[in-house]
CSV table of C-alpha atoms in Angstrom, one decimal:
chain,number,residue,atom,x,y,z
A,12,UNK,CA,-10.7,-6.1,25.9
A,13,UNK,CA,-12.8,-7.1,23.0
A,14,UNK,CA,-10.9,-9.4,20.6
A,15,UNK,CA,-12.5,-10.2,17.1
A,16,UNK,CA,-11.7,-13.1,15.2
A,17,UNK,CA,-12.6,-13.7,11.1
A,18,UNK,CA,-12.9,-16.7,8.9
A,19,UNK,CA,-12.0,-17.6,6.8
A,20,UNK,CA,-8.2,-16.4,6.5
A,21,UNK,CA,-8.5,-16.7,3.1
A,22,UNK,CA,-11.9,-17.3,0.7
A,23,UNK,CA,-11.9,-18.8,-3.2
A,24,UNK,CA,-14.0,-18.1,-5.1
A,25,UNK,CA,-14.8,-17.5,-8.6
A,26,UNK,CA,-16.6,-14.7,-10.4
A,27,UNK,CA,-20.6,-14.8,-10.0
A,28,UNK,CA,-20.7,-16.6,-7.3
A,29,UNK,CA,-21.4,-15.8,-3.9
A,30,UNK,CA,-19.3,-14.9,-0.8
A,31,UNK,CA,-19.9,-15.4,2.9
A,32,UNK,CA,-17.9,-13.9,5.5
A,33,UNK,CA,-17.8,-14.7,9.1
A,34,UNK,CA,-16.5,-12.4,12.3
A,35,UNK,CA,-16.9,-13.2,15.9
A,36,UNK,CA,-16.6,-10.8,18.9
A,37,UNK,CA,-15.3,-12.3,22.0
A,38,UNK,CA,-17.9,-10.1,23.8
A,39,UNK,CA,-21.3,-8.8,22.4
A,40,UNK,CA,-20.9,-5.9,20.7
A,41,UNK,CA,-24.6,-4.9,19.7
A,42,UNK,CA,-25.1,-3.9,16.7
A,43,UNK,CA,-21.9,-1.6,16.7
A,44,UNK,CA,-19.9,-3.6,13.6
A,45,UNK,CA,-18.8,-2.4,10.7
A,46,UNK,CA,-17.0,-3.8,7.7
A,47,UNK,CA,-14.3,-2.6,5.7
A,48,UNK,CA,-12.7,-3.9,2.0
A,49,UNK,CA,-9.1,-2.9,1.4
A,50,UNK,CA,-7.1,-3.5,-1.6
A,51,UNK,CA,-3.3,-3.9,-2.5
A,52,UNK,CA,-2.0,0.1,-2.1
A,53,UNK,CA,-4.9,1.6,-1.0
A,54,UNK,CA,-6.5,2.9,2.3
A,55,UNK,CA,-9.3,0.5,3.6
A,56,UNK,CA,-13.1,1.8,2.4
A,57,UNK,CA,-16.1,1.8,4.3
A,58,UNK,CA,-18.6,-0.8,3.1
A,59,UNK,CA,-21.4,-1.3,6.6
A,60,UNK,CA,-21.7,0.1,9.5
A,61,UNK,CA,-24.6,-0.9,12.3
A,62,UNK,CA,-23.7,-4.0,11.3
A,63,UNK,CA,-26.4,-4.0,8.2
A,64,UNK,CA,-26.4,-0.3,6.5
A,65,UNK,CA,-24.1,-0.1,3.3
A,66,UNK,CA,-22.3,3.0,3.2
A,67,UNK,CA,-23.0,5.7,0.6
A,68,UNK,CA,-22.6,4.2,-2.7
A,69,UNK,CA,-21.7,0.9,-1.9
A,70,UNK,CA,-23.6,-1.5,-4.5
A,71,UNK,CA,-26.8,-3.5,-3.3
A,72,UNK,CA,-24.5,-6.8,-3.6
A,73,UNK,CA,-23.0,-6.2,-0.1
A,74,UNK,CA,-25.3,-6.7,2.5
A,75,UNK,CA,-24.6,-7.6,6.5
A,76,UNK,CA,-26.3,-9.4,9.0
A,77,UNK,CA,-26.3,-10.5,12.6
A,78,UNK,CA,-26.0,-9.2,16.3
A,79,UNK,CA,-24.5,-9.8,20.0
A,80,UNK,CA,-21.5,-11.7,18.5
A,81,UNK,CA,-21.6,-13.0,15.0
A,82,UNK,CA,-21.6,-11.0,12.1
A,83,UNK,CA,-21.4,-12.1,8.6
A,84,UNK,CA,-20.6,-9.9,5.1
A,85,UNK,CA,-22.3,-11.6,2.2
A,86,UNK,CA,-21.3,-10.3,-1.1
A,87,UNK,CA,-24.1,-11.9,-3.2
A,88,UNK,CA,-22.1,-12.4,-6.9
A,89,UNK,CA,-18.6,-11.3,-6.8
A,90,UNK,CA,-17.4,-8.8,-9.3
A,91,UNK,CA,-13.8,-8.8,-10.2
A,92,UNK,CA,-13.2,-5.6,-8.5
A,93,UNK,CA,-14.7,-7.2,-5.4
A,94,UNK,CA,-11.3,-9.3,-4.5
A,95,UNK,CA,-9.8,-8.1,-1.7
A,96,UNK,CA,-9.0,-7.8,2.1
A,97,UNK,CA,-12.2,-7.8,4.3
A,98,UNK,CA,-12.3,-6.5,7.9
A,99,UNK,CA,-14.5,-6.2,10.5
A,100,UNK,CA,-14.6,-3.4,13.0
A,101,UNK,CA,-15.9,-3.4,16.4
A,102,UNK,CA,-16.9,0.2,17.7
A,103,UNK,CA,-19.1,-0.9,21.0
A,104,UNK,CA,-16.9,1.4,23.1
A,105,UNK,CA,-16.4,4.5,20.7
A,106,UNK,CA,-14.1,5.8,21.0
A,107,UNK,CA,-11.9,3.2,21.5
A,108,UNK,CA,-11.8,0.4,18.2
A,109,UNK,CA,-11.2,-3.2,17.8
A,110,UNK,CA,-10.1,-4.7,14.1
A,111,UNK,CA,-10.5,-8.3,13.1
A,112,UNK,CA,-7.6,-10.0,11.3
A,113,UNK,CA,-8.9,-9.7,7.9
A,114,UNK,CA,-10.1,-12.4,5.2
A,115,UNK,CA,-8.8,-12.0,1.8
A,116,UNK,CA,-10.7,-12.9,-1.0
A,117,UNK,CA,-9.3,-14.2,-4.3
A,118,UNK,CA,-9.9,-15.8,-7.4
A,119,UNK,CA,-10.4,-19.6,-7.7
B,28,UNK,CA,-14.7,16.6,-1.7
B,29,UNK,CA,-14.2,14.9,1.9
B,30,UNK,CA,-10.7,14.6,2.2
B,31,UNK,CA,-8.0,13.7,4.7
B,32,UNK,CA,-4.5,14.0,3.9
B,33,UNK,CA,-1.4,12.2,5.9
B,34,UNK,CA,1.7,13.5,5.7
B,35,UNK,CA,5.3,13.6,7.9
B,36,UNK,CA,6.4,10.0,7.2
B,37,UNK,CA,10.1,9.0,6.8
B,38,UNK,CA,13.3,7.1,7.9
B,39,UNK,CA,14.0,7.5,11.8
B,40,UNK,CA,16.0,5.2,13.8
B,41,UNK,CA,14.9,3.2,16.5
B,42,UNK,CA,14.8,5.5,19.7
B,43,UNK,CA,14.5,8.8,17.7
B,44,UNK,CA,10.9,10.4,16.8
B,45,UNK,CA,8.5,11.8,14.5
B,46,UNK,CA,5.4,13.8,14.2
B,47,UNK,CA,2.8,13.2,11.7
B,48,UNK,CA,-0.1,15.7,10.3
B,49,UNK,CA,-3.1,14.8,8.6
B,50,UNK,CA,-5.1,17.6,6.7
B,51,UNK,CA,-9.3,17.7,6.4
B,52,UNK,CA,-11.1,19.6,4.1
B,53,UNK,CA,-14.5,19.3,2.8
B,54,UNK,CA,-16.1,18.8,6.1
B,55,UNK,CA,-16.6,20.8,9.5
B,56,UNK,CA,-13.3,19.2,10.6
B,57,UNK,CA,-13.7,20.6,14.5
B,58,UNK,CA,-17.6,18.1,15.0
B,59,UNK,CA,-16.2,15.1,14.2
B,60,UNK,CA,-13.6,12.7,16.7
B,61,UNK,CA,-10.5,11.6,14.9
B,62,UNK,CA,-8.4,9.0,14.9
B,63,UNK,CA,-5.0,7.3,14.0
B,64,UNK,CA,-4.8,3.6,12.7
B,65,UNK,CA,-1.8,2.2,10.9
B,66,UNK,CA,-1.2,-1.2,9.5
B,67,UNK,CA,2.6,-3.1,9.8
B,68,UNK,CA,4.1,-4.4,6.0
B,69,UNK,CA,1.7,-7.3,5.0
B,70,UNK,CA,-0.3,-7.2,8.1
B,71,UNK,CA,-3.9,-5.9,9.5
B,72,UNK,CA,-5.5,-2.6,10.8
B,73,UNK,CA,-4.4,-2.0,14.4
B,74,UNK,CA,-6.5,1.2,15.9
B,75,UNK,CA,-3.9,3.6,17.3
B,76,UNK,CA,-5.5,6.4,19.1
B,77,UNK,CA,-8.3,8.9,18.9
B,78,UNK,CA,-9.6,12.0,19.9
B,79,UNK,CA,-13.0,14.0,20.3
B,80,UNK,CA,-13.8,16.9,18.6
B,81,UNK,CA,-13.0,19.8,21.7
B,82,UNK,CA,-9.3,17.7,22.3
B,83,UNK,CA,-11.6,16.3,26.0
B,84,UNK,CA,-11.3,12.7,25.3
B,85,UNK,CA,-8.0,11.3,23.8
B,86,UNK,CA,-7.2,7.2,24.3
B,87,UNK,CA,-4.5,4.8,23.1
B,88,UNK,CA,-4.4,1.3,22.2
B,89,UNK,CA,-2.3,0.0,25.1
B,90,UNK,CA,0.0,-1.2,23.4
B,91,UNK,CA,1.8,2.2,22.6
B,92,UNK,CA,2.5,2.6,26.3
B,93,UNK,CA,2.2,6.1,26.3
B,94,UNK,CA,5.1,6.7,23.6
B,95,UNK,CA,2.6,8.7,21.2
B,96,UNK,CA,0.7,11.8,21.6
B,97,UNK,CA,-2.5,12.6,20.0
B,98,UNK,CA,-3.5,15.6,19.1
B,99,UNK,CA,-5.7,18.8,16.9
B,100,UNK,CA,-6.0,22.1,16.0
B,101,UNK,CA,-9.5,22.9,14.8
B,102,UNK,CA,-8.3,26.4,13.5
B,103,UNK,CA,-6.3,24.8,11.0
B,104,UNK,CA,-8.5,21.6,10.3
B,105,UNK,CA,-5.3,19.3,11.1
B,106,UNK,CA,-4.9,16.4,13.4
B,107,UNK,CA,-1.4,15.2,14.5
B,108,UNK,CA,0.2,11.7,16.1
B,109,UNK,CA,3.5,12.6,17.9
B,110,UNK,CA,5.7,9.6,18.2
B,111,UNK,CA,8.4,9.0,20.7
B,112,UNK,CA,11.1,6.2,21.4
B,113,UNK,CA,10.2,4.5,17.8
B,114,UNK,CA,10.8,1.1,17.7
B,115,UNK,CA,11.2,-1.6,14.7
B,116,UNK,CA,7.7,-2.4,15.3
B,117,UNK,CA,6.1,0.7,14.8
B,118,UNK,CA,7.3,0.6,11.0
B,119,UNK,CA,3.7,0.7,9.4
B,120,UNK,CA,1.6,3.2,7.0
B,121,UNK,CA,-0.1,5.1,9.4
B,122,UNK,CA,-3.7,6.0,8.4
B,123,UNK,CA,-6.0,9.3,9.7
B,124,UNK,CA,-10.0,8.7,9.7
B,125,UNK,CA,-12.9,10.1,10.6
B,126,UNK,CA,-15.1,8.6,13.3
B,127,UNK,CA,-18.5,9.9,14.2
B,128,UNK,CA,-18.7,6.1,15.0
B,129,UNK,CA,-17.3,3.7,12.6
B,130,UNK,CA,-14.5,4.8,10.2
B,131,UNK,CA,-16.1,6.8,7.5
B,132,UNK,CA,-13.4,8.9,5.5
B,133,UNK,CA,-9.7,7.5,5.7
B,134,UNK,CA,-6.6,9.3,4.4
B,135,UNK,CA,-4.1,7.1,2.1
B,136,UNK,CA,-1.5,7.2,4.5
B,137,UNK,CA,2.4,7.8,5.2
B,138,UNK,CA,4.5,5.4,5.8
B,139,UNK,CA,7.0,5.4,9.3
B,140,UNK,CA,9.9,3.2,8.6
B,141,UNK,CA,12.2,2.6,11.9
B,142,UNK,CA,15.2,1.5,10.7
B,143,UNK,CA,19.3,2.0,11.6
């Protein structure tokens, strides 16, 4: 059983500036990660999948990185619509699935 | 419009059971796998179950234990989650998406409340 882990549990930061979000697979998982934002009420959203490709219409700020078992989500100057719950995804054995805890994000 | 739909939610007491429905439209509903996630009252995404697109494949997390049943009906482009012996801890919004790998279109959810 894969487990995935995120820090941190909880991110400052203030408007402009830029984000960096960490997730670690207890196993390597390729390239099969994705990331998802969710916010207070609604269903999570798609932001990268493949670890680095932004879904459709997901702005240019969001962009993913790394392999085997470390992945990070950089959002490169946060908008205020950007604060939220972040989660990482695991989908090396499709069709089985694998969530990280979540990091929220909020204003400092 | 890509669109998943969640409904049968409610009250149930521990013990008793409920089925769930989600409704697609907008897409070829019988290519894609399916799946079932559902998130506890202030807590994370938990993966649930899924199933292919011919009903072949089905899996469960393990921690259901074999109290919920997956299942589709590509005729009418719905996807279901019946769920047996309900327990406190199964209270959650319970989410449908699509899955051709990672989770591309989600549903908003119903909520499952297990409560005497």
């Amino acid at each position: 059983e894969i487990v995935m882990t995120q820090s941190p549990v909880t991110l400052s930061v203030s408007p402009g500036e830029r984000a960096t979000l960490s997730c670690r697979a207890s196993q390597s998982v390729s390239s099969h990660l994705a990331w998802y934002q969710q916010k207070p009420g609604q269903a999570p959203r798609l932001l990268i999948y493949g670890t680095s490709t932004r879904a459709t219409g997901i702005p240019a700020r969001f962009s993913g990185s790394g392999s085997g078992t470390e992945f990070t989500l950089t959002i490169s100057s946060l908008q205020s619509e950007d604060f939220a719950v972040y989660y990482c995804q695991e989908y090396n054995n499709w069709p089985t699935f694998t969530f990280g805890p979540g990091t929220k994000v909020d204003i400092k | 419009e890509v669109q998943l739909v969640e409904s049968g939610g409610g009250l149930v007491k521990p013990g008793g059971s409920l089925r769930l429905s989600c409704a697609a439209s907008g897409f070829t509903f019988s290519s894609y796998t399916m799946n079932w996630v559902r998130q506890a009252p202030g807590k994370g995404l938990e993966w649930v179950s899924s199933i292919d697109s011919s009903s072949s494949y089905i899996y469960y997390a393990d921690s259901l234990k074999g109290r919920f049943t997956i299942s589709r009906d590509n005729a009418q482009n719905s996807l279901y989650l019946q769920m047996n012996s309900l327990r406190a801890e199964d209270t959650a919004v319970y989410y449908c998406a699509r899955a051709p790998y990672h989770m591309d279109v989600w549903g908003n959810g119903t909520t499952v409340t297990v409560s005497s």
